[in-house]
XYZ file of C-alpha atoms in Angstrom:
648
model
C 73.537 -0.706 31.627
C 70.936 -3.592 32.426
C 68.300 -0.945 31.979
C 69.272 -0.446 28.537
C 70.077 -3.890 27.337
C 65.945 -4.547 28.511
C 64.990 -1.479 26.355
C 66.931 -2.983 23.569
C 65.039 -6.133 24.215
C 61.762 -5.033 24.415
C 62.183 -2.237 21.228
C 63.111 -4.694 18.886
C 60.424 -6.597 18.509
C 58.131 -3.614 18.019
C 60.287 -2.642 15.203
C 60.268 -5.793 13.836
C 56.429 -6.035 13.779
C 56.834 -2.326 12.115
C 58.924 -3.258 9.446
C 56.537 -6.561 8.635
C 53.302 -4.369 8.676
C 55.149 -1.797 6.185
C 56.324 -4.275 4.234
C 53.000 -5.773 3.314
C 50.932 -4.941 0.388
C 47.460 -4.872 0.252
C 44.985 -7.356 -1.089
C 42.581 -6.176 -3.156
C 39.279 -8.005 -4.786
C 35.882 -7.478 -6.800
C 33.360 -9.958 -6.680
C 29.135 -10.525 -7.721
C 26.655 -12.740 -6.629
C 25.542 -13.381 -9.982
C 27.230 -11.866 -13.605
C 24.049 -12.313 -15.485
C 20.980 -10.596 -14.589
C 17.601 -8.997 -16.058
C 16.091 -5.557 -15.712
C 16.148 -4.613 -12.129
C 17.072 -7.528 -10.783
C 19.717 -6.375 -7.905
C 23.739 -7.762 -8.041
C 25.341 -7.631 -4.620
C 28.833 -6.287 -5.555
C 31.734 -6.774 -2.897
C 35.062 -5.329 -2.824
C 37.201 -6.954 -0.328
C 40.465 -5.496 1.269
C 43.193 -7.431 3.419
C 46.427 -5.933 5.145
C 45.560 -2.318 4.213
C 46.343 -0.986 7.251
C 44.580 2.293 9.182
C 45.676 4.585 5.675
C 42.729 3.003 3.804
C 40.547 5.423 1.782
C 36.672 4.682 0.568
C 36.402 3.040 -3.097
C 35.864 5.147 -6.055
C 33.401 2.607 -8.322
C 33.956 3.942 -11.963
C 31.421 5.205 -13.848
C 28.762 2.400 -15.051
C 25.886 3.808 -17.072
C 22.921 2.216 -17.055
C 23.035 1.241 -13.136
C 21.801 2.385 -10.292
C 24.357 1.749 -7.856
C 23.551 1.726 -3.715
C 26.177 1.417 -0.682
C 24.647 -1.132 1.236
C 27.127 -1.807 3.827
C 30.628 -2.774 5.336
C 31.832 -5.168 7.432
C 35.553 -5.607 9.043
C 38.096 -7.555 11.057
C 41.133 -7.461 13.052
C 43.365 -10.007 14.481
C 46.591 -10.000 16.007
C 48.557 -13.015 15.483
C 51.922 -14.563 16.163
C 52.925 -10.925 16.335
C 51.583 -9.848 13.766
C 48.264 -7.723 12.950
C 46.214 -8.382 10.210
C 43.144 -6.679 9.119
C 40.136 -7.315 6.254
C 37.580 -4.373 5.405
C 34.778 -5.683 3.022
C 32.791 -2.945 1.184
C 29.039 -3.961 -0.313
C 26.952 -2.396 -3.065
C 23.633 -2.947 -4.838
C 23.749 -2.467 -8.702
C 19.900 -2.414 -10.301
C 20.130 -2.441 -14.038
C 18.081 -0.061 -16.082
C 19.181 -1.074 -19.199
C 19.960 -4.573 -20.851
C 23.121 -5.265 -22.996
C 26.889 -6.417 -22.124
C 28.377 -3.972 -19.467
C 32.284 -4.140 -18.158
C 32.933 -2.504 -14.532
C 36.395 -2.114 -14.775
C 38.679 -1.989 -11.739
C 37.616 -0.390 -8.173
C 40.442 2.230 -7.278
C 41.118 2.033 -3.477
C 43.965 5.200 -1.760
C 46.158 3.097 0.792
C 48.234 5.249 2.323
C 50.099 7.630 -0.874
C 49.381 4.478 -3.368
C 46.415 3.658 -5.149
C 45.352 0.282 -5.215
C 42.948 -1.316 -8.675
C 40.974 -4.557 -7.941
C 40.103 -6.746 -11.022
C 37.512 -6.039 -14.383
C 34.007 -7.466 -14.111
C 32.065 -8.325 -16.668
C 28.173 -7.912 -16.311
C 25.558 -9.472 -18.451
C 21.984 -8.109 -18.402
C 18.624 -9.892 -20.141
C 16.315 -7.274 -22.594
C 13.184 -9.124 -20.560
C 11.890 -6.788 -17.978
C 11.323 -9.061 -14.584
C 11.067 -7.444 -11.776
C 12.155 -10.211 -8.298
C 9.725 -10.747 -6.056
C 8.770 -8.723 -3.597
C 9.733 -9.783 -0.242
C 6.336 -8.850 1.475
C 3.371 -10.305 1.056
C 1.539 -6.442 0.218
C 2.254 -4.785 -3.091
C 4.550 -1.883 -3.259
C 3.364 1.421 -3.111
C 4.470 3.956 -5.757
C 6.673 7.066 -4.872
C 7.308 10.091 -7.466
C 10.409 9.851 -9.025
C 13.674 11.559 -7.908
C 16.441 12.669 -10.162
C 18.959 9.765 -11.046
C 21.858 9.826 -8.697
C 25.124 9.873 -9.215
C 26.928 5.716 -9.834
C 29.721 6.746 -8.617
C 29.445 5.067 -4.604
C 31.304 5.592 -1.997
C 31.484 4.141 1.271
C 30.066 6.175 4.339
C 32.253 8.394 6.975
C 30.691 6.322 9.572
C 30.949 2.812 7.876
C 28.086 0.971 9.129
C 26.184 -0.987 6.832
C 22.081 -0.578 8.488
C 20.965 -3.920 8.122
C 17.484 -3.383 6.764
C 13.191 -3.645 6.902
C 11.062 -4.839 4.602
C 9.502 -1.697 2.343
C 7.336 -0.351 -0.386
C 9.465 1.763 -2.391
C 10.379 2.866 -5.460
C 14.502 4.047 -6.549
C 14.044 5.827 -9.905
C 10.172 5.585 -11.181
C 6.673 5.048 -9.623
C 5.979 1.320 -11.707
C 9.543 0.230 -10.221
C 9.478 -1.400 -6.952
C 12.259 -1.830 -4.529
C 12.922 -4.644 -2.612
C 15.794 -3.838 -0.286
C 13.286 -1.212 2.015
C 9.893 -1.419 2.870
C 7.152 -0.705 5.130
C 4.648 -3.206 6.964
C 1.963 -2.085 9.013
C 0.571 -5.399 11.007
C -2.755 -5.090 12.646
C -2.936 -7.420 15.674
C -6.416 -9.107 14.627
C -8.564 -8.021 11.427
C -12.448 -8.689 12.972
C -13.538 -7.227 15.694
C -15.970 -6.019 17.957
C -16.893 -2.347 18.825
C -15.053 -0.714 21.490
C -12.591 -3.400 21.348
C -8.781 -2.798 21.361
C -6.860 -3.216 18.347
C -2.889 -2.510 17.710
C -1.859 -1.388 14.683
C 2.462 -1.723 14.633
C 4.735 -0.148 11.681
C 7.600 -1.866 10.891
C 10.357 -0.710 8.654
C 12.639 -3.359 7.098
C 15.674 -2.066 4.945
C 18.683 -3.649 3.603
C 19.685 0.195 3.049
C 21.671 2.761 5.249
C 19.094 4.028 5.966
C 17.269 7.151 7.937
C 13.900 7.492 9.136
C 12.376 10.760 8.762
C 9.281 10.216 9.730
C 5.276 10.688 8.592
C 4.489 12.955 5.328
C 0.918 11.413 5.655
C -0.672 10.569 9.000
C -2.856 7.391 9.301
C -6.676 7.952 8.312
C -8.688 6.224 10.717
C -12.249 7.288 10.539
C -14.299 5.440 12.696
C -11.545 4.774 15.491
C -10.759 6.187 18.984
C -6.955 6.710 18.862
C -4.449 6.275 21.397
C -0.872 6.425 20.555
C 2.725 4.413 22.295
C 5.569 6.724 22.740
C 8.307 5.781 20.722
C 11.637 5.632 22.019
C 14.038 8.044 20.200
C 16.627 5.667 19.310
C 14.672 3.268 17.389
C 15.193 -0.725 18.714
C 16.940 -2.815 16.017
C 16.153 -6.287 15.260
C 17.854 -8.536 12.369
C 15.036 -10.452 10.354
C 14.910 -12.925 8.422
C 12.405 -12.159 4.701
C 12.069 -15.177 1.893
C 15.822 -16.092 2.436
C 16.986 -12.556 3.184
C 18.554 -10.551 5.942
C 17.031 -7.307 6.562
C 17.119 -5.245 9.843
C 13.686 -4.186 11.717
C 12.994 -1.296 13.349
C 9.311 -0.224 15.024
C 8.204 3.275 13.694
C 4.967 3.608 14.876
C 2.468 2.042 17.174
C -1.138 2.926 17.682
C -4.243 1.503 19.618
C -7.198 1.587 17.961
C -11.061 1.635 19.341
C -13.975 0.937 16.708
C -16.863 2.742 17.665
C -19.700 1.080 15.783
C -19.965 -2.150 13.900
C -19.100 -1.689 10.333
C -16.106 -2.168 7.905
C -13.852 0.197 7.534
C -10.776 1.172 5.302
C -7.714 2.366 7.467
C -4.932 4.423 5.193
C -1.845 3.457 7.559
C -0.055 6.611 5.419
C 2.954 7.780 3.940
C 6.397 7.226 5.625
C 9.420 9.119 4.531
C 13.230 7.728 4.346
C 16.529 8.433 3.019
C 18.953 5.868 1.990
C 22.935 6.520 1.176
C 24.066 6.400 -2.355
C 26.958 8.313 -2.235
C 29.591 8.617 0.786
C 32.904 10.753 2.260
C 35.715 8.596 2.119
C 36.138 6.394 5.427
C 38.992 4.931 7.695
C 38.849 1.709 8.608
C 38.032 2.345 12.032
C 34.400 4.344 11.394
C 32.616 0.946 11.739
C 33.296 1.295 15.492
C 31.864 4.692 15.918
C 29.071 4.164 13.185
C 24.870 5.566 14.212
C 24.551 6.106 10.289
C 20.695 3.785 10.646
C 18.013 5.363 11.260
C 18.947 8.732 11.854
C 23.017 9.108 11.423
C 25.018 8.713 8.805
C 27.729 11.108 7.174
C 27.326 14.971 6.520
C 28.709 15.194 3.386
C 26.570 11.634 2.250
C 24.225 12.031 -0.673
C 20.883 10.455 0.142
C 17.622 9.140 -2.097
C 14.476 10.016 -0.589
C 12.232 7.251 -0.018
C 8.534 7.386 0.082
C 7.105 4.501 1.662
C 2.932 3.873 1.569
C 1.476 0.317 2.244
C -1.588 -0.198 1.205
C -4.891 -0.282 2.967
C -6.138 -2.401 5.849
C -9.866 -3.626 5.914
C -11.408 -4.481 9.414
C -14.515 -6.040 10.275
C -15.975 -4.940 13.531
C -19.058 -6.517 14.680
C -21.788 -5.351 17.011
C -21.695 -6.257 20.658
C -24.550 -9.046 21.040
C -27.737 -8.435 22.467
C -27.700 -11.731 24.644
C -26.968 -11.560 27.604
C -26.531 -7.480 28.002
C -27.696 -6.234 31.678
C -28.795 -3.249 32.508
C -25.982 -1.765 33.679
C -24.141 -1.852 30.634
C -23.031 1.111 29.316
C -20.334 0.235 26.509
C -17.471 -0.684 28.320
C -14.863 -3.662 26.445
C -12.148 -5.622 27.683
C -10.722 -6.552 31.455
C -11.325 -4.650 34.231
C -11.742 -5.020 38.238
C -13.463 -2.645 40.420
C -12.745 -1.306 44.151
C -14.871 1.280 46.077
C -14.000 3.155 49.602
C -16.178 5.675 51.535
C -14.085 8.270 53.498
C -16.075 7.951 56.835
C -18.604 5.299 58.744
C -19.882 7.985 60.839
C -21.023 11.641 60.331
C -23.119 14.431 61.391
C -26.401 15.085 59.781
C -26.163 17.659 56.392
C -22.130 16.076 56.489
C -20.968 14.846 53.627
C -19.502 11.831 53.032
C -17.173 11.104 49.801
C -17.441 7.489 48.103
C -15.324 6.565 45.199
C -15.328 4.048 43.010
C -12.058 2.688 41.107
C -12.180 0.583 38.090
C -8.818 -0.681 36.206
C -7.829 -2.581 33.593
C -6.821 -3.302 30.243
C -9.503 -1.045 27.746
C -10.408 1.967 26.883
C -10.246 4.082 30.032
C -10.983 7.119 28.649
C -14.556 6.455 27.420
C -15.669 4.525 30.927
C -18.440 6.825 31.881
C -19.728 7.671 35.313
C -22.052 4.500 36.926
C -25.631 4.695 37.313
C -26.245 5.562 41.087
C -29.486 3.860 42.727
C -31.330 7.003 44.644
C -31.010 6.997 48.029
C -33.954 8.314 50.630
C -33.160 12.152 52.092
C -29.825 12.212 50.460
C -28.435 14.544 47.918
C -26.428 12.914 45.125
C -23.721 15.236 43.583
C -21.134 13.541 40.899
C -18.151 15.407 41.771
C -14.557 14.720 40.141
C -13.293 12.374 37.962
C -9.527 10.986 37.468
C -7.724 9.075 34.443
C -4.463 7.435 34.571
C -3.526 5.269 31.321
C -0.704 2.923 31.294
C 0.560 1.944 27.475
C 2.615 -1.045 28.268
C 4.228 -3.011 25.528
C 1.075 -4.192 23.206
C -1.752 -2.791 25.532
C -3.445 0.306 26.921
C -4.389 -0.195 30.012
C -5.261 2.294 33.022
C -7.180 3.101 36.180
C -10.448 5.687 36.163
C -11.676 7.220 40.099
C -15.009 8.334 40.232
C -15.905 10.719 43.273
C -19.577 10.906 44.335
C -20.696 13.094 47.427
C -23.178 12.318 49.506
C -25.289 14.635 51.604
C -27.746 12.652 54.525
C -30.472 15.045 55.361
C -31.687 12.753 58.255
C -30.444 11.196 61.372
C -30.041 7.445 61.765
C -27.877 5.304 59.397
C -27.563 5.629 55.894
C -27.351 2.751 53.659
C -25.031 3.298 50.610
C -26.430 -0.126 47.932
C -24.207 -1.938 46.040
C -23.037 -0.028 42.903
C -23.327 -2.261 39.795
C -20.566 -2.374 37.038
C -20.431 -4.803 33.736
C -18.332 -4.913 30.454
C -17.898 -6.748 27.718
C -15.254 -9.114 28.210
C -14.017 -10.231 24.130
C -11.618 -13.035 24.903
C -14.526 -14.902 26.356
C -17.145 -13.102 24.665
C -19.694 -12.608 27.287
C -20.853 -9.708 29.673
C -18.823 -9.659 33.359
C -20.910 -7.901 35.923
C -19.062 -6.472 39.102
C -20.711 -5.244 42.141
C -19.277 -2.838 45.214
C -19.954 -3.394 48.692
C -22.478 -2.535 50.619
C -21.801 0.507 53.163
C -23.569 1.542 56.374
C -22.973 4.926 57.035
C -24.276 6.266 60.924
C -25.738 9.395 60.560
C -25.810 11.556 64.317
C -27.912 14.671 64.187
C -27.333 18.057 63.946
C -28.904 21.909 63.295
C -26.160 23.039 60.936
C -28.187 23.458 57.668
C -27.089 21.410 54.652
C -24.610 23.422 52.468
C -25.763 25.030 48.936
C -22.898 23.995 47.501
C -20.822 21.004 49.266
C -17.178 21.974 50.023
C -16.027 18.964 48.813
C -17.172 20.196 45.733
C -16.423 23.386 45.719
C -12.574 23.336 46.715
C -12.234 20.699 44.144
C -10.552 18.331 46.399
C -12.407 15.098 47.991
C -11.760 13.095 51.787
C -9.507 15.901 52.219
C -11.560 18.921 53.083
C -10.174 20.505 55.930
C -12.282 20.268 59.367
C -13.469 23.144 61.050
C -12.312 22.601 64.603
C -13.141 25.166 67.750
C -10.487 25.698 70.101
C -11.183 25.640 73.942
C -9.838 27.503 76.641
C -9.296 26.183 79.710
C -8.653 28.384 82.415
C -5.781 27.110 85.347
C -7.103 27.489 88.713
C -4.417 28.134 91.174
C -4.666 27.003 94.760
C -5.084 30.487 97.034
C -3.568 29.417 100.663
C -5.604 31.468 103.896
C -2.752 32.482 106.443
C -4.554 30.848 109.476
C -2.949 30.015 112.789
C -1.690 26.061 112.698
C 0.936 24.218 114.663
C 4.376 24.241 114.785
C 4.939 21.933 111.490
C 2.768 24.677 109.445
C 6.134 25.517 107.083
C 6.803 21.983 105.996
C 3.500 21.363 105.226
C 3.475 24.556 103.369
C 6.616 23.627 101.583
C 4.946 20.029 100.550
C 1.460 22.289 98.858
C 3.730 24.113 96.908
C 5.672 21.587 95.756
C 2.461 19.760 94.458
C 1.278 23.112 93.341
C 4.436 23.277 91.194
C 3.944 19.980 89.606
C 0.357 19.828 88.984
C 0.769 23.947 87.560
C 3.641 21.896 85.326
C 1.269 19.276 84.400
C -1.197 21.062 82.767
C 0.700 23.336 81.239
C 2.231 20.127 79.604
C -0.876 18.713 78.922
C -2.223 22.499 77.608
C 0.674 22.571 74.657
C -0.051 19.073 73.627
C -3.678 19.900 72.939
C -2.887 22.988 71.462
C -0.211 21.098 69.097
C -3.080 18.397 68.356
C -5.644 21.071 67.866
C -2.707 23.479 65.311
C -2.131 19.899 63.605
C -6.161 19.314 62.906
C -6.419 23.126 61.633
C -2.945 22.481 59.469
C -4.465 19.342 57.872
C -1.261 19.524 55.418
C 1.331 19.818 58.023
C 0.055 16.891 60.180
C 0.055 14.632 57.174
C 3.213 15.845 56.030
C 5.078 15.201 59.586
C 3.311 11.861 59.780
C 3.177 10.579 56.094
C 7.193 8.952 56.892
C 5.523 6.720 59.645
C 2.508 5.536 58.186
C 4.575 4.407 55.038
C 7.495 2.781 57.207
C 4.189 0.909 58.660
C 3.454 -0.525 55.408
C 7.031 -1.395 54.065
C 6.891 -3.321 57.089
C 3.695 -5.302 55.926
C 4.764 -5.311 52.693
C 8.297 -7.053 53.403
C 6.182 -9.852 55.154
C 3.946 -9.811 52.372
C 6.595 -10.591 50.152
C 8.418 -13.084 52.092
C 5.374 -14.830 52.773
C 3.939 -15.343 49.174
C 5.009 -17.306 46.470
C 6.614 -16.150 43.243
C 4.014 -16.148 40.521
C 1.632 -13.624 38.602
C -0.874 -13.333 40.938
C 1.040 -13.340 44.095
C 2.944 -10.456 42.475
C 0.518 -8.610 41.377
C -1.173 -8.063 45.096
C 2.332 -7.555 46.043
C 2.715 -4.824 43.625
C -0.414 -3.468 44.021
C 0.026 -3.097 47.504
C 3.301 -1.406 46.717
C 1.510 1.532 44.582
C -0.756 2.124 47.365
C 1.586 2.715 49.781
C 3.410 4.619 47.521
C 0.867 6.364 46.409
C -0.707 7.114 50.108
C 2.702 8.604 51.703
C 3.119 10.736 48.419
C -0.651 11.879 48.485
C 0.582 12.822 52.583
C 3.863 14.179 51.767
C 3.085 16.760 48.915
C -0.656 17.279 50.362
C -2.705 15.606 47.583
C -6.049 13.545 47.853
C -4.811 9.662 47.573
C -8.011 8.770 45.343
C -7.246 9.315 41.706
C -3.488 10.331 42.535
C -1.699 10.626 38.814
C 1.669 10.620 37.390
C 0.822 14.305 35.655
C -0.127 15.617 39.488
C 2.770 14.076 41.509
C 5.142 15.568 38.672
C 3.793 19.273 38.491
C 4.008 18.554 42.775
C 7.028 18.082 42.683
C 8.359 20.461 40.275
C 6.655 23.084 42.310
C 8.688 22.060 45.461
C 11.735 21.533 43.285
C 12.573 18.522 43.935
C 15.129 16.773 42.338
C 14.287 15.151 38.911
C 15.895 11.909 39.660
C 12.958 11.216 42.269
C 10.620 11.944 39.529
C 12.240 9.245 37.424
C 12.378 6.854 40.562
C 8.761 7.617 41.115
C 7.311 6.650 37.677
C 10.121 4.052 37.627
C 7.998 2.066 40.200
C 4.865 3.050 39.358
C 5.284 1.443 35.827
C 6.673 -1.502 37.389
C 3.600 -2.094 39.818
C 1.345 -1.337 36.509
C 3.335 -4.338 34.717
C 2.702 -6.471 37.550
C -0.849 -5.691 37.617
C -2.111 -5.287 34.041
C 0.877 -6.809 31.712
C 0.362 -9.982 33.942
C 4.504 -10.562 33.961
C 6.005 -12.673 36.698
C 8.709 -11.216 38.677
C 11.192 -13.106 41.287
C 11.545 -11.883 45.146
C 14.877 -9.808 44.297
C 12.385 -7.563 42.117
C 10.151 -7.137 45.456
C 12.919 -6.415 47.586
C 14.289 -4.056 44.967
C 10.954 -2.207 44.757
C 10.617 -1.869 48.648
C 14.489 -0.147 48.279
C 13.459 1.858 45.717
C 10.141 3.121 47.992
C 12.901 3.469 51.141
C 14.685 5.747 48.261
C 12.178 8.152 47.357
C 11.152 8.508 51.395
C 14.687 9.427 52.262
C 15.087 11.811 49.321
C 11.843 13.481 49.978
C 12.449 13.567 53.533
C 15.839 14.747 53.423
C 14.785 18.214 51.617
C-alpha cells in the first residue's frame, strides 16, 4: 500500500507537467532588420518560435518573386523552469532584392505537431537605385558565372546549424553582382622581400552562409617561387570574426610557403576556390542543432546548394637581391636561421680506413635547397661526398628542418690526419646581414697498414655510413691439458693427486667460461645489428637518466627547453637508430615509419614516435616555452615507446 501511495505521488506531477506542455500553444513571429531597402542590399529575416515543443517542422517561406532568398542559420533554447519546460527555436534568412517596387511576404507557415501554425504579413519596400553595400574586405570581388536562379522557397536544414561565416568574393545570381555574406582572403605574411627568403601565403574563407568547402578549381600560379605546402587538417578549425561590424565565421583553407628565387616582382594568382552554400533545406526537428556538421563539409542530403566560385585577386611582391656587402666566400644562397653541428665516427684508424664525418645544419629556411659545403682539400686523402638526408618540420607559420651531409674520408698515409674547420654562412633577413658558422677542428690518428685503399669505399657502396660492419677474425685457442707421469712418490701421492685434479677441473672450467664469452663478444661484433639491438635499452635508460637531471636542474624558459628537448630527440633518435638497425645521422620520420611497418609494429608507437619528435622540433625551431610537467611527460612518453618496442 505505501508503495503505491509514493507512485501516486511521484506520477502526478509528471502528468501535470504533461497536461501544461499540451496545453500550450505555440508562439509564432516574423521580423526584418530593415523594411526598406535598395537593389541588393541584404534583409536579415527572422522567424521566431516559442513553446513548440519536439513536433516542430521547418518553415515553408511563400513564394516572393523578385528575391533571392538564403537560409543563413538557426539558433535555439531550452529551459526547464518551476516545472515546467520551455523552448524557443529562431530561424534566419537573407533576402537580396533583384527588383525594386512594394513587395508583401505574407505569413510563414510552420507544422507543429498535426496543426499548422501562420506568423504575421510583412511588408517590404525596395528603392529603383541600384547600390550595391560595401564590401566587407578590403579586395574587390571576383566574378563567378552565373547559376540558374534558385528556388525562394527556404527551408531550414536537417541538421540545423547556422555556419557562421568568412569573408568572400562571390557572386549569387550574375558576374557584376557581388556578395557580401562569403568570401575569400588570401593574406601574404610580408609583401617585399628578399630572394630565397620565406614567405606564407594563408587562405581564409569567411562566410555568413551554411556553407561547404569543396576545394581548388584553380591552383595558385606562382612562377618564380619554390613551393612548400602545410597539411591541412580535415576538419577545418573554426574561428568567429569580427568584419566592419559583422559576424562571420573563419576557417583556414590553404597554407603555402613560398621561396623567391631571384629578385624581381612578381604577380601571384592565389586561384579559384569552390563552395556551396544552402538555399533550400529538409524539414528539421528542433533537436538537429545538437547533432549539426552542416559547415564546411556537412549539411543535409536532400539540401539544395548554390555553387560558389570564389577568386581574389592578385598579389604583387617585391623581392630584392641579396646585397653584395658583406657576402663571404662561403656563401652559397642559403636564407634565414640556422645552427650547425659536425661529428666524425672515429679518432683513430688504420691507414686506407675510412673515416665518416657529417655535418648537420637546422633551422628555420629552406632546407631543401641547402647544398653540399665546400670541402678544403686535404694532403693524401680521398674526398668522396657520400649521402645526403632531409627532414622538414612545417610548424604553425614556418618551415623549418634539419639537412645531414655525409663525407668519407680515405687517409692514404700514416700519422695523424687533420680534418680543418668546415665553413658555413647564410643570410640571416631579420637582421639583414651574413652569419658565418664554423665546425671544429678534428685530429684523426692514422696507424699504418698494407691493406690497399678500396676502389670503391664500403661506406659508400652499402649506402649506409658509421655503420659498416667490421670485418673481425676469429682466434682459436687451443686448451692444453695437464698430462700427469705415473712416477713412484710417497705415501700422500693420492691426495695430492686428488688436489691437481681438482685445480685441473676449475682452471679446464675457467677457460671454457672465458672461451664462450669471447666467442659471444666476437658473434656480437660480426652481428653488428644484434649487439645494438640487445644493448640499445641500456644506453637509452643511460640517457633518461641524464636527461631527468637535466631537466630538474634547468630552469623553465626557451632556451633551457630547447637543449632539453634537443637532447630528448637524440636519445630518442640514437636507441631507435639501435633498436631497428638504422644509421643515427640523418635518421627521418619517413625511415623510422617504413622500419617499423616492416617489423609490424603497432601503429600507436608510430603516432607516439612523431608525437615527440614534433614536440622536440617545437621546442627547438618554434621557440615555445614549455613547463617541467611537459619534460617529465616527454621522458614518459620515451619510457613508452622503449617498453612497447621492447616488449615485441
Amino acid at each position: 500500500m505505501r508503495k503505491f501511495i509514493l507512485l501516486i505521488i511521484f506520477l502526478t506531477p509528471l502528468a501535470s507537467l504533461s497536461t501544461l506542455g499540451l496545453a500550450a500553444e505555440p508562439e509564432l513571429s516574423a521580423s526584418v532588420d530593415k523594411q526598406s531597402a535598395r537593389i541588393n542590399e541584404e534583409i536579415h529575416l527572422n522567424v521566431r518560435i516559442s513553446g513548440a515543443g519536439s513536433s516542430l517542422q521547418a518553415p515553408r517561406l511563400p513564394s516572393l518573386e523578385g528575391f533571392e532568398i538564403f537560409y543563413s542559420g538557426r539558433a535555439s533554447r531550452f529551459s526547464f523552469i518551476n516545472g515546467q519546460s520551455q523552448s524557443m527555436i529562431e530561424f534566419n534568412y537573407v533576402m537580396i532584392p533583384r527588383l525594386s517596387g512594394r513587395f508583401i511576404l505574407t505569413p510563414i507557415e510552420i507544422k507543429v505537431g498535426d496543426k499548422i501554425y501562420r506568423t504575421n504579413q510583412l511588408e517590404l519596400n525596395v528603392a529603383d537605385q541600384q547600390v550595391v553595400a560595401s564590401q566587407p574586405a578590403q579586395r574587390p570581388a571576383a566574378p563567378i558565372p552565373a547559376y540558374p536562379r534558385p528556388a525562394t522557397q527556404a527551408r531550414s536544414p536537417a541538421y540545423g546549424g547556422a555556419a557562421p561565416a568568412s569573408t568572400a568574393s562571390a557572386v549569387p545570381v550574375s558576374s557584376d553582382v557581388s556578395d557580401q555574406n562569403i568570401f575569400l582572403q588570401v593574406k601574404p605574411s610580408q609583401t617585399t622581400l628578399y630572394t630565397n627568403q620565406q614567405l606564407i601565403l594563408t587562405y581564409s574563407l569567411y562566410t555568413r552562409y551554411d556553407t561547404r568547402y569543396e576545394g581548388f578549381i584553380e591552383e595558385p600560379e606562382t612562377s618564380g617561387f619554390w613551393i612548400e605546402e602545410f597539411p591541412m587538417d580535415q576538419n577545418l578549425g573554426r574561428d568567429t570574426e569580427m568584419v566592419k561590424g559583422r559576424k562571420y565565421v573563419r576557417a583556414d583553407v590553404k597554407k603555402l610557403a613560398l621561396f623567391p628565387t631571384a629578385p624581381g616582382q612578381y604577380q601571384i594568382k592565389p586561384g579559384v576556390v569552390k563552395a556551396s552554400v544552402q538555399i533550400e533545406e529538409t524539414e528539421p526537428t528542433m533537436f538537429d542543432d545538437f547533432f549539426n556538421t552542416s559547415f564546411f563539409g556537412g549539411g543535409s542530403l536532400f539540401a539544395r546548394r548554390v555553387e560558389k566560385q570564389l577568386a581574389p585577386p592578385s598579389i604583387q611582391i617585391t623581392v630584392k637581391p641579396l646585397p653584395d656587402a658583406g657576402k663571404p666566400g662561403s656563401f652559397n644562397g642559403a636564407v634565414g636561421e640556422f645552427r650547425m653541428s659536425t661529428t666524425v665516427d672515429k679518432k683513430v684508424v688504420n691507414q686506407n680506413e675510412a673515416v665518416t664525418f657529417q655535418m648537420a645544419i637546422e633551422g628555420e629556411g629552406n632546407i631543401e635547397t641547402l647544398i653540399h659545403p665546400l670541402l678544403p682539400e686535404i694532403h693524401s686523402v680521398k674526398i668522396y661526398e657520400a649521402d645526403t638526408q632531409t627532414q622538414l618540420f612545417r610548424a604553425q607559420s614556418m618551415i623549418a628542418g634539419k639537412k645531414v651531409f655525409e663525407i668519407v674520408m680515405i687517409p692514404g698515409e700514416a700519422g695523424e690526419m687533420t680534418i680543418p674547420p668546415i665553413e658555413f654562412s647564410f643570410f640571416n633577413p631579420r637582421v639583414e646581414r651574413y652569419i658565418i658558422l664554423k665546425s671544429d677542428s678534428y685530429k684523426i690518428k692514422v696507424n699504418p697498414s698494407k691493406t690497399p685503399p678500396p676502389a670503391v669505399p664500403k661506406e659508400i657502396s652499402e649506402g649506409g655510413l658509421g655503420d659498416a660492419k667490421k670485418s673481425i677474425r676469429s682466434e682459436v685457442q687451443d686448451i692444453q691439458y695437464i698430462k700427469e707421469q705415473n712416477t713412484a712418490g710417497p705415501v700422500f701421492l693420492p691426495r695430492l693427486v686428488f688436489w691437481l685434479a681438482l685445480i685441473d677441473g676449475v682452471l679446464t672450467l675457467l677457460c671454457l667460461g672465458l672461451v664462450a664469452i669471447r666467442k659471444r663478444d666476437e658473434y656480437l661484433n660480426q652481428n653488428v645489428s644484434l649487439k645494438r639491438n640487445l644493448f640499445a635499452k641500456k644506453y637509452a635508460k643511460n640517457g633518461l637518466k641524464r636527461l631527468d637531471h637535466l631537466g630538474k636542474s634547468s630552469k623553465s624558459d626557451s632556451k633551457s627547453d630547447a637543449i632539453f628537448f634537443d637532447e630528448s630527440a637524440k636519445i630518442l633518435n640514437q636507441y631507435l637508430a639501435d633498436k631497428l638497425n638504422l644509421s643515427p645521422q640523418g635518421l627521418t620520420h619517413d625511415m623510422i615509419e617504413r622500419s617499423l611497418e616492416a617489423r609490424h609494429a603497432d601503429p600507436l608507437i608510430t603516432q607516439k614516435i612523431h608525437a615527440c619528435y614534433d614536440l622536440c622540433d617545437q621546442a627547438r625551431f618554434a621557440k615555445i616555452s614549455f613547463g617541467e610537467v611537459d619534460r617529465v611527460l616527454m621522458i614518459k612518453q620515451i619510457e613508452e615507446i622503449i617498453y612497447a618496442l621492447e616488449k615485441r
